[in-house]
mmCIF file of C-alpha atoms in Angstrom:
data_model
loop_
_atom_site.group_PDB
_atom_site.id
_atom_site.type_symbol
_atom_site.label_atom_id
_atom_site.label_comp_id
_atom_site.label_asym_id
_atom_site.label_seq_id
_atom_site.Cartn_x
_atom_site.Cartn_y
_atom_site.Cartn_z
ATOM 1 C CA UNK V 229 92.279 79.482 96.705
ATOM 2 C CA UNK V 230 89.761 82.361 96.364
ATOM 3 C CA UNK V 231 87.030 82.683 93.611
ATOM 4 C CA UNK V 232 89.174 85.433 92.059
ATOM 5 C CA UNK V 233 92.235 83.123 92.053
ATOM 6 C CA UNK V 234 90.178 80.221 90.654
ATOM 7 C CA UNK V 235 88.851 82.570 87.818
ATOM 8 C CA UNK V 236 92.369 83.685 87.006
ATOM 9 C CA UNK V 237 93.641 80.139 86.908
ATOM 10 C CA UNK V 238 90.648 79.285 84.469
ATOM 11 C CA UNK V 239 91.596 82.209 82.217
ATOM 12 C CA UNK V 240 95.310 81.143 82.044
ATOM 13 C CA UNK V 241 94.398 77.417 81.504
ATOM 14 C CA UNK V 242 91.907 78.421 78.837
ATOM 15 C CA UNK V 243 94.638 80.622 77.017
ATOM 16 C CA UNK V 244 97.341 77.933 77.262
ATOM 17 C CA UNK V 245 95.138 75.015 76.084
ATOM 18 C CA UNK V 246 94.111 77.029 73.201
ATOM 19 C CA UNK V 247 97.767 77.583 72.112
ATOM 20 C CA UNK V 248 98.518 73.920 72.677
ATOM 21 C CA UNK V 249 95.547 72.844 70.567
ATOM 22 C CA UNK V 250 96.542 75.237 67.791
ATOM 23 C CA UNK V 251 100.144 73.921 67.891
ATOM 24 C CA UNK V 252 98.870 70.210 67.791
ATOM 25 C CA UNK V 253 96.589 71.106 64.775
ATOM 26 C CA UNK V 254 99.542 72.476 62.833
ATOM 27 C CA UNK V 255 101.034 68.873 62.962
ATOM 28 C CA UNK V 256 98.366 67.768 60.519
ATOM 29 C CA UNK V 257 98.124 70.935 58.422
ATOM 30 C CA UNK V 258 97.944 70.181 54.653
ATOM 31 C CA UNK V 259 96.383 66.904 55.186
ATOM 32 C CA UNK V 260 93.268 65.964 53.113
ATOM 33 C CA UNK V 261 90.899 65.857 56.003
ATOM 34 C CA UNK V 262 90.355 68.469 58.773
ATOM 35 C CA UNK V 263 91.330 68.407 62.452
ATOM 36 C CA UNK V 264 87.514 68.102 63.217
ATOM 37 C CA UNK V 265 87.289 65.124 61.072
ATOM 38 C CA UNK V 266 90.204 63.542 62.837
ATOM 39 C CA UNK V 267 88.541 64.239 66.036
ATOM 40 C CA UNK V 268 85.431 62.300 64.665
ATOM 41 C CA UNK V 269 87.749 59.426 63.804
ATOM 42 C CA UNK V 270 89.029 59.490 67.399
ATOM 43 C CA UNK V 271 85.442 59.147 68.644
ATOM 44 C CA UNK V 272 85.080 56.002 66.498
ATOM 45 C CA UNK V 273 88.133 54.314 67.898
ATOM 46 C CA UNK V 274 86.191 52.434 70.556
ATOM 47 C CA UNK V 275 83.766 51.048 68.025
ATOM 48 C CA UNK V 276 80.760 52.097 65.933
ATOM 49 C CA UNK V 277 78.516 55.016 67.072
ATOM 50 C CA UNK V 278 75.174 56.437 66.160
ATOM 51 C CA UNK V 279 75.271 59.708 64.173
ATOM 52 C CA UNK V 280 73.188 61.428 66.890
ATOM 53 C CA UNK V 281 75.808 60.396 69.565
ATOM 54 C CA UNK V 282 78.576 61.768 67.474
ATOM 55 C CA UNK V 283 76.701 65.026 66.871
ATOM 56 C CA UNK V 284 76.119 65.519 70.567
ATOM 57 C CA UNK V 285 79.730 64.619 71.479
ATOM 58 C CA UNK V 286 81.069 67.228 69.085
ATOM 59 C CA UNK V 287 78.339 69.786 69.886
ATOM 60 C CA UNK V 288 77.127 70.019 66.271
ATOM 61 C CA UNK V 289 73.717 69.657 64.653
ATOM 62 C CA UNK V 290 72.994 66.258 63.039
ATOM 63 C CA UNK V 291 73.170 67.643 59.434
ATOM 64 C CA UNK V 292 76.690 69.103 60.169
ATOM 65 C CA UNK V 293 77.866 65.723 61.385
ATOM 66 C CA UNK V 294 76.210 63.993 58.345
ATOM 67 C CA UNK V 295 78.231 66.198 56.105
ATOM 68 C CA UNK V 296 81.468 65.216 58.071
ATOM 69 C CA UNK V 297 80.599 61.625 57.967
ATOM 70 C CA UNK V 298 79.784 61.735 54.202
ATOM 71 C CA UNK V 299 83.196 63.206 53.573
ATOM 72 C CA UNK V 300 84.983 60.622 55.700
ATOM 73 C CA UNK V 301 83.008 57.880 54.005
ATOM 74 C CA UNK V 302 83.939 59.241 50.476
ATOM 75 C CA UNK V 303 87.610 59.169 51.665
ATOM 76 C CA UNK V 304 87.343 55.474 52.723
ATOM 77 C CA UNK V 305 87.952 56.214 56.407
ATOM 78 C CA UNK V 306 84.717 55.349 57.827
ATOM 79 C CA UNK V 307 81.738 52.968 56.831
ATOM 80 C CA UNK V 308 78.111 52.783 57.817
ATOM 81 C CA UNK V 309 76.586 49.648 59.350
ATOM 82 C CA UNK V 310 73.457 48.503 60.911
ATOM 83 C CA UNK V 311 73.117 48.821 64.611
ATOM 84 C CA UNK V 312 73.022 45.217 66.090
ATOM 85 C CA UNK V 313 70.493 46.282 68.625
ATOM 86 C CA UNK V 314 68.087 48.061 66.259
ATOM 87 C CA UNK V 315 68.305 47.233 62.574
ATOM 88 C CA UNK V 316 66.476 50.585 61.790
ATOM 89 C CA UNK V 317 69.424 52.529 63.247
ATOM 90 C CA UNK V 318 72.723 53.053 61.311
ATOM 91 C CA UNK V 319 76.090 53.425 62.930
ATOM 92 C CA UNK V 320 79.330 54.723 61.731
ATOM 93 C CA UNK V 321 82.683 52.801 62.260
ATOM 94 C CA UNK V 322 86.233 53.240 61.356
ATOM 95 C CA UNK V 323 87.611 51.327 58.412
ATOM 96 C CA UNK V 324 91.044 49.855 58.426
ATOM 97 C CA UNK V 325 92.277 52.901 56.503
ATOM 98 C CA UNK V 326 90.641 55.271 58.940
ATOM 99 C CA UNK V 327 92.299 53.501 61.865
ATOM 100 C CA UNK V 328 95.679 53.717 60.059
ATOM 101 C CA UNK V 329 95.252 57.333 59.292
ATOM 102 C CA UNK V 330 94.160 58.203 62.839
ATOM 103 C CA UNK V 331 97.111 56.302 64.313
ATOM 104 C CA UNK V 332 99.544 58.195 61.986
ATOM 105 C CA UNK V 333 98.062 61.568 63.119
ATOM 106 C CA UNK V 334 98.381 60.491 66.802
ATOM 107 C CA UNK V 335 101.929 59.468 66.169
ATOM 108 C CA UNK V 336 102.826 62.678 64.616
ATOM 109 C CA UNK V 337 101.226 64.736 67.505
ATOM 110 C CA UNK V 338 103.105 62.462 70.112
ATOM 111 C CA UNK V 339 106.347 63.012 68.248
ATOM 112 C CA UNK V 340 105.845 66.763 68.230
ATOM 113 C CA UNK V 341 104.998 66.830 72.007
ATOM 114 C CA UNK V 342 108.053 64.577 72.733
ATOM 115 C CA UNK V 343 110.353 67.197 70.891
ATOM 116 C CA UNK V 344 108.616 70.059 72.897
ATOM 117 C CA UNK V 345 108.709 68.374 76.235
ATOM 118 C CA UNK V 346 112.395 67.528 75.762
ATOM 119 C CA UNK V 347 113.074 71.361 75.664
ATOM 120 C CA UNK V 348 111.712 71.734 79.236
ATOM 121 C CA UNK V 349 113.607 71.116 82.376
ATOM 122 C CA UNK V 350 113.111 68.029 84.500
ATOM 123 C CA UNK V 351 111.241 70.092 87.061
ATOM 124 C CA UNK V 352 108.878 71.483 84.325
ATOM 125 C CA UNK V 353 108.228 67.944 82.946
ATOM 126 C CA UNK V 354 107.539 66.687 86.438
ATOM 127 C CA UNK V 355 105.023 69.548 87.087
ATOM 128 C CA UNK V 356 103.181 68.598 84.012
ATOM 129 C CA UNK V 357 103.118 64.888 85.119
ATOM 130 C CA UNK V 358 101.689 65.987 88.466
ATOM 131 C CA UNK V 359 99.026 68.120 86.820
ATOM 132 C CA UNK V 360 97.875 65.464 84.291
ATOM 133 C CA UNK V 361 95.257 63.629 86.765
ATOM 134 C CA UNK V 362 93.702 66.890 87.576
ATOM 135 C CA UNK V 363 93.497 67.868 83.808
ATOM 136 C CA UNK V 364 92.134 64.475 82.999
ATOM 137 C CA UNK V 365 89.514 64.996 85.672
ATOM 138 C CA UNK V 366 88.584 68.411 84.140
ATOM 139 C CA UNK V 367 88.143 66.792 80.714
ATOM 140 C CA UNK V 368 85.901 64.058 81.982
ATOM 141 C CA UNK V 369 83.475 66.138 84.080
#
């Protein structure tokens, strides 16, 4: 594959990913919290995190993340806690309600994708399945 081919592939991939993300965001339209806030909830799924880590992961400034966390805390979806390794540091973790809400959103998105995938041919679904490891590698680099 030439550099031009790679650039064209990158442009196409960017365009199609954007469309897919927008479609998935529609599954949560009208909810009381934003898609960005759901993304933060997903970042907390593995356990408590420092605010600075969350801000870095989501490519926002710390004050912006603080506003998001404050709203999620007011909604009862996250709670602040002391960092076990350093009592001076506060972490943020999911509440039971936050975990329940995150799971519901994820199930809604999976149901949407299931319906959409069922409209594709077996060959199209197989092509997506084959591409998933490469897409996962791109997303983790």
